[in-house]
Amino acid sequence: MRSISSAHIQVRDVTKTYSGDGVGTTALENINVTLNKGEVTAIVGPSGSGKSTLLQVIGTLDIPTTGTIHYDEVEIGTLKRKRLADFRFDCIGFIFQQFHLLPTLTALENVMSPLLPRRVAYDKMSRAEELLGWVGLEHKRTALPSQMSGGEQQRVAIARALVNQPSWLFADEPTGNLDTSNGEMVFQLLRKYQKEYGSGIVFVTHDQHLASQADRLIEMRDGRVISDVPKGWHA
Ligand code: ADP
């Protein structure tokens, strides 16, 4: 069913500079990193060190000022707008600290929403129901976001991000608005997805405990990667 998948993301010589009011801010400086599908990678570092910018650039939500991002042989910078949108739909899921659910849609409608403008080879409603069940919220299918707890809303957001079974899931502070037990539940869902689908998970976090459960830890400071510790680092 998958039309596109990728085993590696290669980030080469990436910089990102924001310019506004004549003042330039360098958010990323000369980033070189390779991410592997099947790995759960945590990105940590102080506020302002470039974590979110790196996640957005890798996740194709933003473009680097210089440098390249390859998903296997596909160089993202060469894709035209429509192909990039298709690629994103096929390959990438994103979740955020603030959930970003559509407030007037039910849980099920939120999960189904990315599929509505798309042609897919499966039944959209059944897939959305399957994913809502996968995050343990089938009983909330008709609930609006305002009728759900923060943890439940994030689980709906996860189901929405995974509805087309992306090979990569990016998460920006996914537990930042949740208490410890809901945060743990969200992390366990990310881990479960990686195990069941072999996907790559990359998440930004301030939570040392969650970071310590990742397979790999990338630490940033002042727009640079200052350490990149592979599997087994916390053993
Ligand atoms: P972190 O996620 O580690 O807190 P960010 O990636 O959000 O760091 O930000 C890195 C740097 O880039 C910071 O100095 C921040 O102020 C700046 N920055 C981020 N986004 C923008 C933007 N849209 N415009 C201008 N500067 C930005």
PDB file of N, CA and C in Angstrom, residues 7-49:
ATOM      1  N   ALA A   7      14.426   4.764   4.396  1.00  0.00           N
ATOM      2  CA  ALA A   7      15.126   4.125   5.504  1.00  0.00           C
ATOM      3  C   ALA A   7      15.996   5.108   6.279  1.00  0.00           C
ATOM      4  N   HIS A   8      16.427   6.155   5.577  1.00  0.00           N
ATOM      5  CA  HIS A   8      17.336   7.118   6.219  1.00  0.00           C
ATOM      6  C   HIS A   8      16.971   8.544   5.836  1.00  0.00           C
ATOM      7  N   ILE A   9      17.239   9.438   6.759  1.00  0.00           N
ATOM      8  CA  ILE A   9      17.196  10.864   6.420  1.00  0.00           C
ATOM      9  C   ILE A   9      18.610  11.390   6.610  1.00  0.00           C
ATOM     10  N   GLN A  10      19.131  12.021   5.565  1.00  0.00           N
ATOM     11  CA  GLN A  10      20.474  12.585   5.656  1.00  0.00           C
ATOM     12  C   GLN A  10      20.387  14.106   5.633  1.00  0.00           C
ATOM     13  N   VAL A  11      20.879  14.706   6.701  1.00  0.00           N
ATOM     14  CA  VAL A  11      20.897  16.159   6.812  1.00  0.00           C
ATOM     15  C   VAL A  11      22.346  16.587   6.599  1.00  0.00           C
ATOM     16  N   ARG A  12      22.566  17.384   5.538  1.00  0.00           N
ATOM     17  CA  ARG A  12      23.946  17.730   5.191  1.00  0.00           C
ATOM     18  C   ARG A  12      24.169  19.237   5.159  1.00  0.00           C
ATOM     19  N   ASP A  13      25.089  19.687   6.009  1.00  0.00           N
ATOM     20  CA  ASP A  13      25.533  21.089   6.028  1.00  0.00           C
ATOM     21  C   ASP A  13      24.361  22.066   6.102  1.00  0.00           C
ATOM     22  N   VAL A  14      23.396  21.747   6.934  1.00  0.00           N
ATOM     23  CA  VAL A  14      22.187  22.576   7.005  1.00  0.00           C
ATOM     24  C   VAL A  14      22.385  23.768   7.944  1.00  0.00           C
ATOM     25  N   THR A  15      22.051  24.940   7.426  1.00  0.00           N
ATOM     26  CA  THR A  15      21.952  26.125   8.267  1.00  0.00           C
ATOM     27  C   THR A  15      20.555  26.707   8.100  1.00  0.00           C
ATOM     28  N   LYS A  16      20.118  27.455   9.107  1.00  0.00           N
ATOM     29  CA  LYS A  16      18.849  28.169   8.994  1.00  0.00           C
ATOM     30  C   LYS A  16      19.012  29.527   9.654  1.00  0.00           C
ATOM     31  N   THR A  17      18.794  30.555   8.864  1.00  0.00           N
ATOM     32  CA  THR A  17      18.885  31.915   9.388  1.00  0.00           C
ATOM     33  C   THR A  17      17.547  32.592   9.202  1.00  0.00           C
ATOM     34  N   TYR A  18      17.048  33.190  10.272  1.00  0.00           N
ATOM     35  CA  TYR A  18      15.818  33.980  10.170  1.00  0.00           C
ATOM     36  C   TYR A  18      16.225  35.433  10.073  1.00  0.00           C
ATOM     37  N   SER A  19      15.617  36.155   9.158  1.00  0.00           N
ATOM     38  CA  SER A  19      15.907  37.586   9.128  1.00  0.00           C
ATOM     39  C   SER A  19      14.609  38.356   9.279  1.00  0.00           C
ATOM     40  N   GLY A  20      14.630  39.308  10.170  1.00  0.00           N
ATOM     41  CA  GLY A  20      13.469  40.167  10.393  1.00  0.00           C
ATOM     42  C   GLY A  20      13.977  41.476  10.951  1.00  0.00           C
ATOM     43  N   ASP A  21      13.388  42.589  10.508  1.00  0.00           N
ATOM     44  CA  ASP A  21      13.804  43.927  10.962  1.00  0.00           C
ATOM     45  C   ASP A  21      15.307  44.144  10.785  1.00  0.00           C
ATOM     46  N   GLY A  22      15.870  43.551   9.748  1.00  0.00           N
ATOM     47  CA  GLY A  22      17.295  43.752   9.474  1.00  0.00           C
ATOM     48  C   GLY A  22      18.213  42.978  10.401  1.00  0.00           C
ATOM     49  N   VAL A  23      17.634  42.265  11.361  1.00  0.00           N
ATOM     50  CA  VAL A  23      18.472  41.501  12.295  1.00  0.00           C
ATOM     51  C   VAL A  23      18.377  40.015  11.938  1.00  0.00           C
ATOM     52  N   GLY A  24      19.507  39.375  11.731  1.00  0.00           N
ATOM     53  CA  GLY A  24      19.513  37.952  11.389  1.00  0.00           C
ATOM     54  C   GLY A  24      19.708  37.102  12.634  1.00  0.00           C
ATOM     55  N   THR A  25      18.930  36.036  12.742  1.00  0.00           N
ATOM     56  CA  THR A  25      19.148  35.068  13.827  1.00  0.00           C
ATOM     57  C   THR A  25      19.544  33.749  13.196  1.00  0.00           C
ATOM     58  N   THR A  26      20.677  33.229  13.583  1.00  0.00           N
ATOM     59  CA  THR A  26      21.085  31.924  13.074  1.00  0.00           C
ATOM     60  C   THR A  26      20.549  30.867  14.022  1.00  0.00           C
ATOM     61  N   ALA A  27      19.543  30.143  13.565  1.00  0.00           N
ATOM     62  CA  ALA A  27      18.927  29.117  14.412  1.00  0.00           C
ATOM     63  C   ALA A  27      19.654  27.788  14.289  1.00  0.00           C
ATOM     64  N   LEU A  28      20.212  27.510  13.104  1.00  0.00           N
ATOM     65  CA  LEU A  28      20.954  26.259  12.884  1.00  0.00           C
ATOM     66  C   LEU A  28      22.258  26.558  12.176  1.00  0.00           C
ATOM     67  N   GLU A  29      23.330  25.925  12.662  1.00  0.00           N
ATOM     68  CA  GLU A  29      24.639  26.138  12.053  1.00  0.00           C
ATOM     69  C   GLU A  29      25.263  24.817  11.686  1.00  0.00           C
ATOM     70  N   ASN A  30      25.426  24.607  10.401  1.00  0.00           N
ATOM     71  CA  ASN A  30      26.203  23.467   9.910  1.00  0.00           C
ATOM     72  C   ASN A  30      25.810  22.137  10.572  1.00  0.00           C
ATOM     73  N   ILE A  31      24.545  21.776  10.396  1.00  0.00           N
ATOM     74  CA  ILE A  31      24.053  20.516  10.988  1.00  0.00           C
ATOM     75  C   ILE A  31      24.298  19.362  10.018  1.00  0.00           C
ATOM     76  N   ASN A  32      24.928  18.322  10.512  1.00  0.00           N
ATOM     77  CA  ASN A  32      25.119  17.080   9.757  1.00  0.00           C
ATOM     78  C   ASN A  32      24.670  15.918  10.630  1.00  0.00           C
ATOM     79  N   VAL A  33      23.630  15.242  10.176  1.00  0.00           N
ATOM     80  CA  VAL A  33      23.137  14.129  10.982  1.00  0.00           C
ATOM     81  C   VAL A  33      22.391  13.151  10.061  1.00  0.00           C
ATOM     82  N   THR A  34      22.476  11.889  10.372  1.00  0.00           N
ATOM     83  CA  THR A  34      21.711  10.879   9.622  1.00  0.00           C
ATOM     84  C   THR A  34      20.764  10.197  10.591  1.00  0.00           C
ATOM     85  N   LEU A  35      19.481  10.189  10.226  1.00  0.00           N
ATOM     86  CA  LEU A  35      18.476   9.537  11.072  1.00  0.00           C
ATOM     87  C   LEU A  35      18.092   8.212  10.440  1.00  0.00           C
ATOM     88  N   ASN A  36      17.845   7.227  11.281  1.00  0.00           N
ATOM     89  CA  ASN A  36      17.560   5.884  10.784  1.00  0.00           C
ATOM     90  C   ASN A  36      16.132   5.486  11.099  1.00  0.00           C
ATOM     91  N   LYS A  37      15.463   4.934  10.083  1.00  0.00           N
ATOM     92  CA  LYS A  37      14.124   4.399  10.283  1.00  0.00           C
ATOM     93  C   LYS A  37      14.223   3.269  11.309  1.00  0.00           C
ATOM     94  N   GLY A  38      13.212   3.125  12.143  1.00  0.00           N
ATOM     95  CA  GLY A  38      13.252   2.080  13.149  1.00  0.00           C
ATOM     96  C   GLY A  38      13.905   2.521  14.439  1.00  0.00           C
ATOM     97  N   GLU A  39      14.332   3.776  14.484  1.00  0.00           N
ATOM     98  CA  GLU A  39      14.989   4.293  15.687  1.00  0.00           C
ATOM     99  C   GLU A  39      14.119   5.373  16.324  1.00  0.00           C
ATOM    100  N   VAL A  40      14.129   5.427  17.652  1.00  0.00           N
ATOM    101  CA  VAL A  40      13.475   6.532  18.353  1.00  0.00           C
ATOM    102  C   VAL A  40      14.576   7.489  18.804  1.00  0.00           C
ATOM    103  N   THR A  41      14.544   8.697  18.260  1.00  0.00           N
ATOM    104  CA  THR A  41      15.595   9.674  18.517  1.00  0.00           C
ATOM    105  C   THR A  41      15.027  10.851  19.292  1.00  0.00           C
ATOM    106  N   ALA A  42      15.684  11.212  20.380  1.00  0.00           N
ATOM    107  CA  ALA A  42      15.281  12.399  21.155  1.00  0.00           C
ATOM    108  C   ALA A  42      16.241  13.539  20.838  1.00  0.00           C
ATOM    109  N   ILE A  43      15.690  14.740  20.670  1.00  0.00           N
ATOM    110  CA  ILE A  43      16.506  15.942  20.507  1.00  0.00           C
ATOM    111  C   ILE A  43      16.309  16.791  21.756  1.00  0.00           C
ATOM    112  N   VAL A  44      17.411  17.079  22.451  1.00  0.00           N
ATOM    113  CA  VAL A  44      17.337  17.847  23.695  1.00  0.00           C
ATOM    114  C   VAL A  44      18.271  19.048  23.612  1.00  0.00           C
ATOM    115  N   GLY A  45      18.116  19.960  24.576  1.00  0.00           N
ATOM    116  CA  GLY A  45      18.973  21.145  24.619  1.00  0.00           C
ATOM    117  C   GLY A  45      18.188  22.295  25.215  1.00  0.00           C
ATOM    118  N   PRO A  46      18.896  23.368  25.605  1.00  0.00           N
ATOM    119  CA  PRO A  46      18.206  24.492  26.223  1.00  0.00           C
ATOM    120  C   PRO A  46      17.259  25.195  25.261  1.00  0.00           C
ATOM    121  N   SER A  47      16.340  25.968  25.825  1.00  0.00           N
ATOM    122  CA  SER A  47      15.415  26.747  25.012  1.00  0.00           C
ATOM    123  C   SER A  47      16.203  27.680  24.094  1.00  0.00           C
ATOM    124  N   GLY A  48      15.778  27.756  22.828  1.00  0.00           N
ATOM    125  CA  GLY A  48      16.449  28.625  21.861  1.00  0.00           C
ATOM    126  C   GLY A  48      17.648  27.988  21.182  1.00  0.00           C
ATOM    127  N   SER A  49      17.920  26.711  21.468  1.00  0.00           N
ATOM    128  CA  SER A  49      19.121  26.079  20.891  1.00  0.00           C
ATOM    129  C   SER A  49      18.892  25.564  19.467  1.00  0.00           C
TER     130      SER A  49
END
